[in-house]
Coordinates of C-alpha atoms and ligand atoms in Angstrom, one line a residue:
X1 CA 111.1 117.8 94.7
X2 CA 110.4 115.8 97.6
X3 CA 108.5 112.6 98.0
X4 CA 106.6 111.3 101.3
X5 CA 106.3 107.6 101.0
X6 CA 103.4 106.3 103.3
X7 CA 103.1 102.7 104.2
X8 CA 101.2 100.6 106.7
X9 CA 104.2 98.3 107.1
X10 CA 108.0 98.9 106.3
X11 CA 110.3 95.9 106.6
X12 CA 113.9 97.1 106.9
X13 CA 115.5 94.1 108.6
X14 CA 114.7 91.1 111.0
X15 CA 115.5 93.2 114.1
X16 CA 112.5 95.7 113.6
X17 CA 109.1 93.5 113.3
X18 CA 107.0 96.3 111.5
X19 CA 106.2 94.1 108.7
X20 CA 104.2 91.2 107.9
X21 CA 105.3 90.2 104.2
X22 CA 105.9 91.1 100.7
X23 CA 104.3 94.6 101.1
X24 CA 106.3 95.7 103.9
X25 CA 109.6 94.2 102.6
X26 CA 109.0 96.0 99.3
X27 CA 108.4 99.2 101.1
X28 CA 111.9 98.8 102.9
X29 CA 113.5 98.0 99.6
X30 CA 112.0 100.8 97.8
X31 CA 113.5 103.3 100.6
X32 CA 117.0 101.7 100.5
X33 CA 117.0 102.1 96.6
X34 CA 115.8 105.6 97.0
X35 CA 118.7 106.3 99.4
X36 CA 121.2 104.6 97.3
X37 CA 120.1 106.7 94.3
X38 CA 120.2 109.9 96.4
X39 CA 116.4 110.6 95.7
X40 CA 114.8 113.1 98.0
X41 CA 112.5 110.8 99.9
X42 CA 111.1 110.5 103.5
X43 CA 108.9 107.8 104.8
X44 CA 106.2 107.3 107.3
X45 CA 104.8 104.1 109.1
X46 CA 103.3 102.8 112.4
X47 CA 105.4 101.7 115.4
X48 CA 104.2 98.2 116.4
X49 CA 105.5 97.5 119.8
X50 CA 104.2 94.0 119.7
X51 CA 105.1 93.9 116.0
X52 CA 103.7 91.3 113.7
X53 CA 103.6 88.1 115.8
X54 CA 106.2 85.3 116.2
X55 CA 105.0 81.8 115.1
X56 CA 104.8 78.9 117.1
X57 CA 103.7 75.4 115.9
X58 CA 101.7 73.2 118.4
X59 CA 102.0 69.4 118.5
X60 CA 98.7 69.3 116.2
X61 CA 100.7 71.3 113.7
X62 CA 98.3 74.4 114.3
X63 CA 99.9 78.0 114.4
X64 CA 100.1 79.9 117.6
X65 CA 100.9 83.5 117.7
X66 CA 103.1 85.1 120.3
X67 CA 103.5 88.8 120.9
X68 CA 106.8 89.6 122.7
X69 CA 107.4 93.2 123.6
X70 CA 109.7 95.1 120.9
X71 CA 111.9 97.7 122.4
X72 CA 112.6 100.3 119.5
X73 CA 115.3 102.4 121.5
X74 CA 118.5 100.3 120.1
X75 CA 117.3 101.2 116.6
X76 CA 115.4 104.4 116.4
X77 CA 115.4 107.9 118.2
X78 CA 112.4 109.2 119.8
X79 CA 111.8 112.9 118.7
X80 CA 110.7 115.2 121.4
X81 CA 107.2 115.9 120.0
X82 CA 103.8 114.9 120.0
X83 CA 101.0 115.1 117.6
X84 CA 97.4 114.7 117.9
X85 CA 95.0 112.8 115.6
X86 CA 91.1 113.1 116.1
X87 CA 89.7 109.8 116.8
X88 CA 86.5 109.0 118.4
X89 CA 86.0 112.7 119.4
X90 CA 89.2 112.8 121.3
X91 CA 92.6 114.0 120.4
X92 CA 94.7 110.9 120.5
X93 CA 98.2 111.7 121.1
X94 CA 101.0 110.3 118.7
X95 CA 104.7 110.0 119.4
X96 CA 107.2 109.9 116.5
X97 CA 110.6 107.7 116.2
X98 CA 113.0 108.5 113.7
X99 CA 114.9 105.7 111.8
X100 CA 117.6 107.0 109.3
X101 CA 118.6 104.8 106.5
X102 CA 121.8 105.4 104.9
X103 CA 122.0 104.3 101.3
X104 CA 125.0 104.7 98.8
X105 CA 124.2 108.2 98.0
X106 CA 121.8 109.7 100.5
X107 CA 119.9 109.2 103.6
X108 CA 116.1 108.6 104.0
X109 CA 114.5 109.3 107.4
X110 CA 111.5 107.0 108.2
X111 CA 109.3 108.3 110.9
X112 CA 107.5 105.6 112.7
X113 CA 104.1 106.9 114.6
X114 CA 103.4 105.6 117.9
X115 CA 100.1 105.7 119.9
X116 CA 101.4 104.0 123.0
X117 CA 102.0 107.1 125.1
X118 CA 101.0 107.4 128.8
X119 CA 98.8 110.5 128.1
X120 CA 96.3 108.4 126.1
X121 CA 93.6 106.2 127.5
X122 CA 94.3 102.5 127.9
X123 CA 92.4 101.8 124.7
X124 CA 94.0 104.5 122.8
X125 CA 97.4 103.2 123.6
X126 CA 96.4 99.8 122.1
X127 CA 95.6 101.2 118.6
X128 CA 99.4 100.8 117.3
X129 CA 100.4 97.8 119.3
X130 CA 99.9 95.0 116.4
X131 CA 100.3 95.2 112.7
X132 CA 97.0 94.0 111.1
X133 CA 95.6 93.0 114.6
X134 CA 92.1 94.1 116.1
X135 CA 89.0 94.7 114.4
X136 CA 87.8 97.0 111.9
X137 CA 87.6 99.9 114.4
X138 CA 91.4 99.5 115.3
X139 CA 92.2 99.3 111.7
X140 CA 90.4 102.6 110.9
X141 CA 92.2 104.1 113.8
X142 CA 95.5 102.9 112.8
X143 CA 94.9 104.3 109.1
X144 CA 93.7 107.4 110.8
X145 CA 97.1 107.8 112.6
X146 CA 98.9 106.8 109.4
X147 CA 97.3 109.2 106.9
X148 CA 96.4 112.1 109.1
X149 CA 99.1 111.7 111.9
X150 CA 101.7 111.1 109.0
X151 CA 100.7 114.3 107.2
X152 CA 100.9 116.3 110.3
X153 CA 104.5 114.8 111.3
X154 CA 105.8 115.7 107.8
X155 CA 104.4 119.1 107.9
X156 CA 106.1 119.7 111.2
X157 CA 109.4 117.7 110.5
X158 CA 110.0 117.9 106.8
X159 CA 107.9 120.6 104.8
X160 CA 108.3 121.1 101.1
X161 CA 106.7 117.7 100.3
X162 CA 105.8 117.7 96.5
X163 CA 104.3 114.2 96.3
X164 CA 102.6 112.0 98.7
X165 CA 103.1 108.3 97.6
X166 CA 100.6 106.0 99.1
X167 CA 101.7 102.5 99.0
X168 CA 98.4 100.7 99.2
X169 CA 95.1 102.1 100.3
X170 CA 95.9 102.0 103.9
X171 CA 97.4 105.5 103.9
X172 CA 94.6 107.1 101.8
X173 CA 93.4 109.4 104.7
X174 CA 96.6 111.5 103.8
X175 CA 94.1 112.9 101.0
X176 CA 91.8 114.3 103.5
X177 CA 94.3 115.7 105.5
X178 CA 95.4 117.6 102.4
X179 CA 91.8 118.5 101.6
X180 CA 91.5 120.0 104.9
X181 CA 94.9 122.0 104.7
X182 CA 94.1 123.2 101.1
X183 CA 90.3 124.6 101.8
X184 CA 88.8 121.6 100.0
X185 CA 90.4 122.3 96.8
X186 CA 90.4 118.8 95.2
X187 CA 92.7 119.8 92.2
X188 CA 95.3 120.7 94.7
X189 CA 94.9 117.5 96.7
X190 CA 95.2 115.5 93.4
X191 CA 98.2 117.3 92.3
X192 CA 99.9 116.2 95.3
X193 CA 99.0 112.5 95.3
X194 CA 100.1 109.3 93.6
X195 CA 98.9 105.9 94.6
X196 CA 100.1 102.3 94.0
X197 CA 97.7 99.4 94.5
X198 CA 99.0 95.9 95.3
X199 CA 95.7 93.9 95.5
X200 CA 94.0 92.2 92.6
X201 CA 90.9 91.2 94.2
X202 CA 88.1 93.3 95.6
X203 CA 87.9 91.4 99.0
X204 CA 91.6 92.6 99.7
X205 CA 90.8 96.2 99.8
X206 CA 89.7 98.1 103.0
X207 CA 86.1 99.2 103.2
X208 CA 84.7 100.7 106.4
X209 CA 81.1 101.1 107.2
X210 CA 80.1 105.0 107.0
X211 CA 78.6 104.7 110.5
X212 CA 81.9 103.4 111.9
X213 CA 83.9 105.9 109.9
X214 CA 81.6 109.0 111.2
X215 CA 81.8 107.7 114.6
X216 CA 85.8 107.4 114.5
X217 CA 86.6 110.4 112.4
X218 CA 83.6 112.8 112.8
X219 CA 83.9 116.2 111.1
X220 CA 87.1 115.2 109.7
X221 CA 85.2 113.3 107.1
X222 CA 84.1 115.7 104.3
X223 CA 80.4 116.1 103.9
X224 CA 80.8 114.8 100.0
X225 CA 83.0 111.6 101.2
X226 CA 80.6 109.3 99.4
X227 CA 81.7 110.9 96.0
X228 CA 85.1 110.0 96.7
X229 CA 85.1 106.7 98.5
X230 CA 82.0 104.9 97.4
X231 CA 78.2 105.0 98.2
X232 CA 78.1 101.8 100.1
X233 CA 81.2 102.0 102.2
X234 CA 84.2 103.9 102.6
X235 CA 86.4 102.3 100.2
X236 CA 90.1 103.3 100.8
X237 CA 91.3 102.2 97.4
X238 CA 88.4 104.4 95.5
X239 CA 89.2 107.2 98.0
X240 CA 93.0 107.0 97.0
X241 CA 92.0 106.4 93.2
X242 CA 89.7 109.4 93.1
X243 CA 92.1 111.9 95.0
X244 CA 95.2 111.0 93.3
X245 CA 96.7 112.4 90.1
X246 CA 98.1 109.1 89.2
X247 CA 97.7 105.3 90.0
X248 CA 99.5 101.9 89.2
X249 CA 99.7 98.4 89.7
X250 CA 102.8 96.4 90.3
X251 CA 103.4 94.2 87.2
X252 CA 102.1 94.5 83.9
X253 CA 99.4 91.8 84.3
X254 CA 98.4 93.6 87.5
X255 CA 98.1 96.7 85.8
X256 CA 95.6 95.1 83.4
X257 CA 93.6 93.5 86.0
X258 CA 93.4 96.7 88.0
X259 CA 92.2 98.7 85.0
X260 CA 89.2 95.9 84.7
X261 CA 88.6 96.3 88.4
X262 CA 88.3 100.0 88.3
X263 CA 87.2 101.2 85.0
X264 CA 87.3 104.8 84.2
X265 CA 90.7 105.6 85.9
X266 CA 94.0 106.0 84.3
X267 CA 96.1 103.1 85.9
X268 CA 99.6 102.1 84.7
X269 CA 102.1 99.8 86.1
X270 CA 105.6 99.8 87.6
X271 CA 107.0 96.0 88.1
X272 CA 108.1 95.5 91.6
X273 CA 111.9 94.7 92.4
X274 CA 114.2 94.0 95.3
X275 CA 116.9 95.8 96.7
X276 CA 119.9 93.8 95.4
X277 CA 122.4 94.7 98.3
X278 CA 119.9 93.3 100.9
X279 CA 119.3 90.2 99.1
X280 CA 122.4 89.0 97.6
X281 CA 124.2 86.6 99.9
X282 CA 127.9 87.1 100.8
X283 CA 129.0 84.4 98.4
X284 CA 127.7 85.9 95.4
X285 CA 128.4 89.3 96.6
X286 CA 132.2 88.6 96.6
X287 CA 131.8 87.0 93.1
X288 CA 130.1 90.0 91.6
X289 CA 132.7 92.3 93.5
X290 CA 135.4 90.3 91.7
X291 CA 133.9 90.1 88.2
X292 CA 131.4 92.9 87.9
X293 CA 132.8 95.4 90.4
X294 CA 130.1 98.2 89.6
X295 CA 127.1 96.2 90.5
X296 CA 126.5 97.9 93.9
X297 CA 125.9 101.1 92.2
X298 CA 124.8 99.6 88.9
X299 CA 122.9 96.4 89.3
X300 CA 122.2 96.3 85.6
X301 CA 125.8 95.0 85.0
X302 CA 124.6 91.8 86.5
X303 CA 123.5 91.2 82.8
X304 CA 127.3 90.2 81.9
X305 CA 127.1 87.4 84.7
X306 CA 128.1 84.7 82.1
X307 CA 131.7 86.1 82.5
X308 CA 132.0 84.4 85.9
X309 CA 133.4 81.0 85.7
X310 CA 131.2 78.0 86.0
X311 CA 133.0 76.4 88.9
X312 CA 132.9 79.7 90.8
X313 CA 129.2 80.0 90.5
X314 CA 128.8 76.3 91.4
X315 CA 131.0 77.0 94.6
X316 CA 129.1 80.0 95.7
X317 CA 125.9 78.1 95.6
X318 CA 127.2 75.2 97.6
X319 CA 128.5 77.7 100.2
X320 CA 125.0 79.4 100.6
X321 CA 123.3 76.0 100.5
X322 CA 125.6 74.9 103.3
X323 CA 124.5 77.8 105.7
X324 CA 120.8 76.8 104.9
X325 CA 121.1 73.1 105.5
X326 CA 122.9 73.7 108.8
X327 CA 120.0 76.0 110.0
X328 CA 117.4 73.4 108.6
X329 CA 119.1 70.4 110.3
X330 CA 120.1 72.6 113.7
X331 CA 116.4 73.3 114.0
X332 CA 114.4 70.3 112.8
X333 CA 116.8 67.2 112.9
X334 CA 115.8 66.5 109.5
X335 CA 119.1 65.0 108.1
X336 CA 119.3 67.3 105.2
X337 CA 122.4 67.3 102.7
X338 CA 124.0 69.7 100.5
X339 CA 124.2 66.9 97.9
X340 CA 120.6 67.0 97.1
X341 CA 118.5 69.2 94.7
X342 CA 117.0 71.7 97.2
X343 CA 113.7 73.2 96.6
X344 CA 112.1 76.1 98.5
X345 CA 108.6 77.6 99.2
X346 CA 108.1 80.2 101.5
X347 CA 105.7 83.1 101.8
X348 CA 102.7 84.2 103.7
X349 CA 100.5 81.2 103.9
X350 CA 97.5 82.6 102.0
X351 CA 95.2 80.3 100.4
X352 CA 95.6 81.7 96.8
X353 CA 99.2 80.8 97.0
X354 CA 98.4 77.0 97.0
X355 CA 101.2 75.8 99.0
X356 CA 99.8 72.3 99.2
X357 CA 99.1 71.8 95.4
X358 CA 102.3 70.0 95.1
X359 CA 100.9 67.2 97.2
X360 CA 98.0 66.5 94.7
X361 CA 99.5 63.3 93.4
X362 CA 101.9 61.9 96.4
X363 CA 102.8 58.9 94.8
X364 CA 104.0 60.7 91.8
X365 CA 105.9 63.3 94.0
X366 CA 107.5 60.4 96.0
X367 CA 108.7 58.6 92.9
X368 CA 110.2 61.8 91.4
X369 CA 112.0 63.0 94.3
X370 CA 113.0 59.6 96.3
X371 CA 116.7 60.3 97.4
X372 CA 117.3 63.0 95.2
X373 CA 115.1 66.1 96.3
X374 CA 114.5 67.8 99.7
X375 CA 111.8 70.5 100.3
X376 CA 111.8 73.5 102.6
X377 CA 108.5 75.1 103.3
X378 CA 108.2 78.1 105.5
X379 CA 105.5 81.1 105.9
X380 CA 103.1 82.5 108.6
X381 CA 99.2 82.7 108.2
X382 CA 97.4 85.8 109.3
X383 CA 96.1 85.1 113.0
X384 CA 92.6 85.1 111.9
X385 CA 93.0 83.2 108.7
X386 CA 91.8 79.8 109.6
X387 CA 92.3 78.6 106.0
X388 CA 95.9 79.5 105.9
X389 CA 96.5 77.9 109.3
X390 CA 95.0 74.7 107.8
X391 CA 97.4 75.0 104.9
X392 CA 100.3 74.9 107.4
X393 CA 98.9 72.1 109.2
X394 CA 98.3 70.2 105.8
X395 CA 102.0 70.7 105.2
X396 CA 103.1 69.6 108.5
X397 CA 100.8 66.4 108.5
X398 CA 102.4 65.6 105.2
X399 CA 105.7 65.5 106.3
X400 CA 104.7 63.3 109.3
X401 CA 102.5 60.9 107.1
X402 CA 105.3 60.6 104.5
X403 CA 108.3 60.6 106.9
X404 CA 111.2 58.7 105.6
X405 CA 109.8 58.7 102.0
X406 CA 109.8 62.4 101.5
X407 CA 112.3 65.0 102.6
X408 CA 110.2 67.9 103.6
X409 CA 110.5 70.3 106.5
X410 CA 108.3 73.2 107.6
X411 CA 110.5 76.0 109.3
X412 CA 108.6 77.9 111.7
X413 CA 108.7 81.9 112.1
X414 CA 109.5 83.0 108.6
X415 CA 110.9 86.4 108.7
X416 CA 113.3 88.5 106.6
X417 CA 116.4 86.8 108.1
X418 CA 115.1 83.4 107.1
X419 CA 113.9 84.7 103.8
X420 CA 117.4 85.8 103.0
X421 CA 118.9 82.3 104.3
X422 CA 116.3 80.5 101.9
X423 CA 116.5 82.5 98.7
X424 CA 120.2 82.3 99.0
X425 CA 120.6 78.8 99.7
X426 CA 117.9 76.8 97.5
X427 CA 118.6 75.6 94.0
X428 CA 114.9 75.7 92.9
X429 CA 112.2 78.3 94.2
X430 CA 108.5 77.3 93.5
X431 CA 105.6 79.3 93.2
X432 CA 102.1 78.6 92.0
X433 CA 99.6 81.1 93.0
X434 CA 96.2 81.1 91.5
X435 CA 96.6 83.5 88.4
X436 CA 96.3 86.6 88.3
X437 CA 96.4 86.7 92.2
X438 CA 100.0 87.5 92.8
X439 CA 100.0 91.1 91.9
X440 CA 103.9 90.9 91.4
X441 CA 105.6 88.6 93.8
X442 CA 109.2 89.3 95.0
X443 CA 110.7 86.3 96.7
X444 CA 111.6 84.6 93.4
X445 CA 113.6 87.8 92.3
X446 CA 115.6 87.5 95.7
X447 CA 116.4 84.0 94.3
X448 CA 117.9 85.2 91.1
X449 CA 120.6 87.4 92.6
X450 CA 121.7 84.3 94.4
X451 CA 122.0 82.0 91.3
X452 CA 118.8 80.1 92.2
X453 CA 116.4 79.0 89.6
X454 CA 112.5 79.9 89.5
X455 CA 109.9 77.2 88.8
X456 CA 106.5 79.1 89.0
X457 CA 103.2 80.0 87.5
X458 CA 103.5 82.7 84.7
X459 CA 101.9 85.4 87.0
X460 CA 103.0 88.8 88.2
X461 CA 107.0 89.5 87.5
X462 CA 107.8 86.0 86.4
X463 CA 105.5 86.4 83.2
X464 CA 107.6 89.1 82.1
X465 CA 111.0 87.6 82.0
X466 CA 110.4 83.7 81.9
X467 CA 111.9 82.0 79.2
X468 CA 110.9 78.6 79.8
X469 CA 114.2 75.9 80.1
X470 CA 116.3 78.9 79.5
X471 CA 116.3 81.1 82.9
X472 CA 113.9 79.1 84.8
X473 CA 110.6 77.0 84.3
X474 CA 107.2 77.9 83.7
X475 CA 104.5 75.9 85.3
X476 CA 101.5 76.2 82.8
X477 CA 101.3 78.7 80.2
X478 CA 100.1 82.2 79.9
X479 CA 96.6 81.6 80.9
X480 CA 94.4 80.8 83.7
X481 CA 94.2 77.0 84.6
X482 CA 92.4 74.8 87.0
X483 CA 94.4 73.3 90.0
X484 CA 94.5 69.9 88.5
X485 CA 96.2 71.2 85.3
X486 CA 98.7 73.3 87.3
X487 CA 99.6 70.3 89.3
X488 CA 100.2 68.1 86.4
X489 CA 102.2 70.6 84.7
X490 CA 104.2 71.1 87.9
X491 CA 105.3 67.4 88.1
X492 CA 106.3 67.5 84.5
X493 CA 108.6 70.4 85.0
X494 CA 109.8 69.2 88.1
X495 CA 110.8 65.9 86.5
X496 CA 112.6 67.8 84.0
X497 CA 114.5 70.0 86.6
X498 CA 115.7 66.9 88.5
X499 CA 116.9 65.5 85.4
X500 CA 118.8 68.3 84.3
X501 CA 120.2 68.7 88.0
X502 CA 121.6 65.3 88.1
X503 CA 122.4 64.3 84.6
X504 CA 123.4 67.7 82.8
X505 CA 125.4 69.8 85.3
X506 CA 126.5 72.1 82.6
X507 CA 123.0 73.0 81.6
X508 CA 122.0 73.5 85.2
X509 CA 124.8 76.0 85.7
X510 CA 123.8 77.8 82.3
X511 CA 120.3 78.2 83.7
X512 CA 121.6 79.6 86.8
X513 CA 123.8 82.2 84.9
X514 CA 120.8 82.9 82.7
X515 CA 118.6 83.5 85.8
X516 CA 121.0 86.0 87.1
X517 CA 121.7 87.8 83.7
X518 CA 118.0 87.9 82.7
X519 CA 116.5 88.7 86.1
X520 CA 118.7 90.7 88.2
X521 CA 119.3 93.6 86.0
X522 CA 115.7 94.3 85.7
X523 CA 113.8 93.1 88.9
X524 CA 115.6 95.3 91.3
X525 CA 114.4 98.4 93.3
X526 CA 116.8 100.6 91.6
X527 CA 115.2 100.2 88.2
X528 CA 111.7 100.3 90.0
X529 CA 112.5 103.6 91.8
X530 CA 113.8 105.2 88.6
X531 CA 110.6 104.3 87.0
X532 CA 108.6 106.0 89.7
X533 CA 110.8 108.8 89.4
X534 CA 110.2 109.1 85.6
X535 CA 106.4 108.3 85.6
X536 CA 105.0 109.4 89.0
X537 CA 107.4 111.6 91.2
X538 CA 107.8 115.3 90.6
Ligands
PLP1 C1 110.4 88.8 100.2 C2 109.5 88.4 101.3 C3 108.1 88.2 101.2 C4 107.4 88.2 99.7 O1 107.3 86.8 99.2 P1 106.3 86.6 98.1 O2 106.7 85.1 97.5 O3 106.9 87.5 97.0 O4 105.2 86.6 98.3 C5 107.3 87.8 102.3 N1 108.1 87.7 103.3 C6 109.2 87.8 103.6 C7 109.6 87.7 105.3 C8 109.9 88.1 102.7 O5 111.3 88.4 102.7

């Protein structure tokens, strides 16, 4: 058995800007746990030399993007080889960089494909410059490099692949590469492929005009492509579904939603996780080393976290919070204090995540939180997502309009480093997506390894573990509700949390421990990768 894992983005750490958000971080965590378990897996992605952007906020509160040059040479090794991928009737040259992730038990090589070579035309050199940049032509070219170039790279460098795991539809052209290599034998192609979808709405799936696809890929598109990929447009999700032996969503609810969206396919689910060794901060790691020494290899032993004395749990929390507050104050002059209940909300600024719902009733929020609660927001909007940028601007305007009355900061340039600092340092982590749009969500899982408490809509992963008032708080119940109802529910549970934090410390610490004990053993990528191994890998 040897698994090839293909992903448009892979987030390994903040040094390498080849990820934009949850999808890439999940891919990195998947790879890390596979290496920890010694599972034979190799990975392929693209190298973006002007990566995902860095975020500035102008005086109007509007996001601006800058694209500094990323030099990969400190982190990866350029391999002395070139591939070609047929694009627009030319053979585009593609270089390969190798990154090796060393886990507890084994190594996983990650091959980053790079079109920025001198022998390419100026236009072709730009194909892999930016993650999720450019138009649909750039996108289909990137996906051709990922799927077709990825297949060729693996054939030359690895061989013996038994399963191609497509992480999202972006890499679905690998099925066509297999198709050509196996003389159009569809059963053979399906035999090799498994597919994970992450997007619970039709608009989130890549669909290319056939005219564009034919112009870009020419004879690489099989004559019967419309049978595999849809009549009206080349739908990468349909292509992946039709040419895979198996498919899964990323939480129980997301599995259900995906089955409704794509009737007629067998679709299961594997709930996402996070890599425990990446996301547990130093303070808690020390505690776990002391009290639950096998947690690094067996994160499920964190179920026994009630053995850790309350005062040490509280100390670890304050220490992580102190690091976060220092950063907040050093970058914003906000005058935050470790004495206050510290609430975080950070993730991509996408409309469905409803970051501004908390401000529905400002008077109520001010009364509830005055001199007791401080809020930290962060998250990038996609460069072309005006609505997402408006969300950021609304948050920043709220901090200005209510300055002195609400403690609220917006941290710019959210990335993996900041995500770690935040998820380790907050007391409470908010999440209120429009159900069922958050296929799984993973940032809340990071919080649980660090004694933080989730307060979230029952969507994705949280719906599978939340026991309200025991291991966290539920906003609303297990059904889809309006924005108004969700906001009202939010104020009610926030009030409860504030009261518990200040008036009932033993109860708060009990909830911190329940958050660790209930969530950490399950929502880690070790459990997740083992599930892929049992259900989907061979
Ligand atoms: C974990 C992580 C995410 C995912 O956050 P969600 O709340 O699950 O959407 C996004 N961005 C970064 C940088 C992360 O580390």
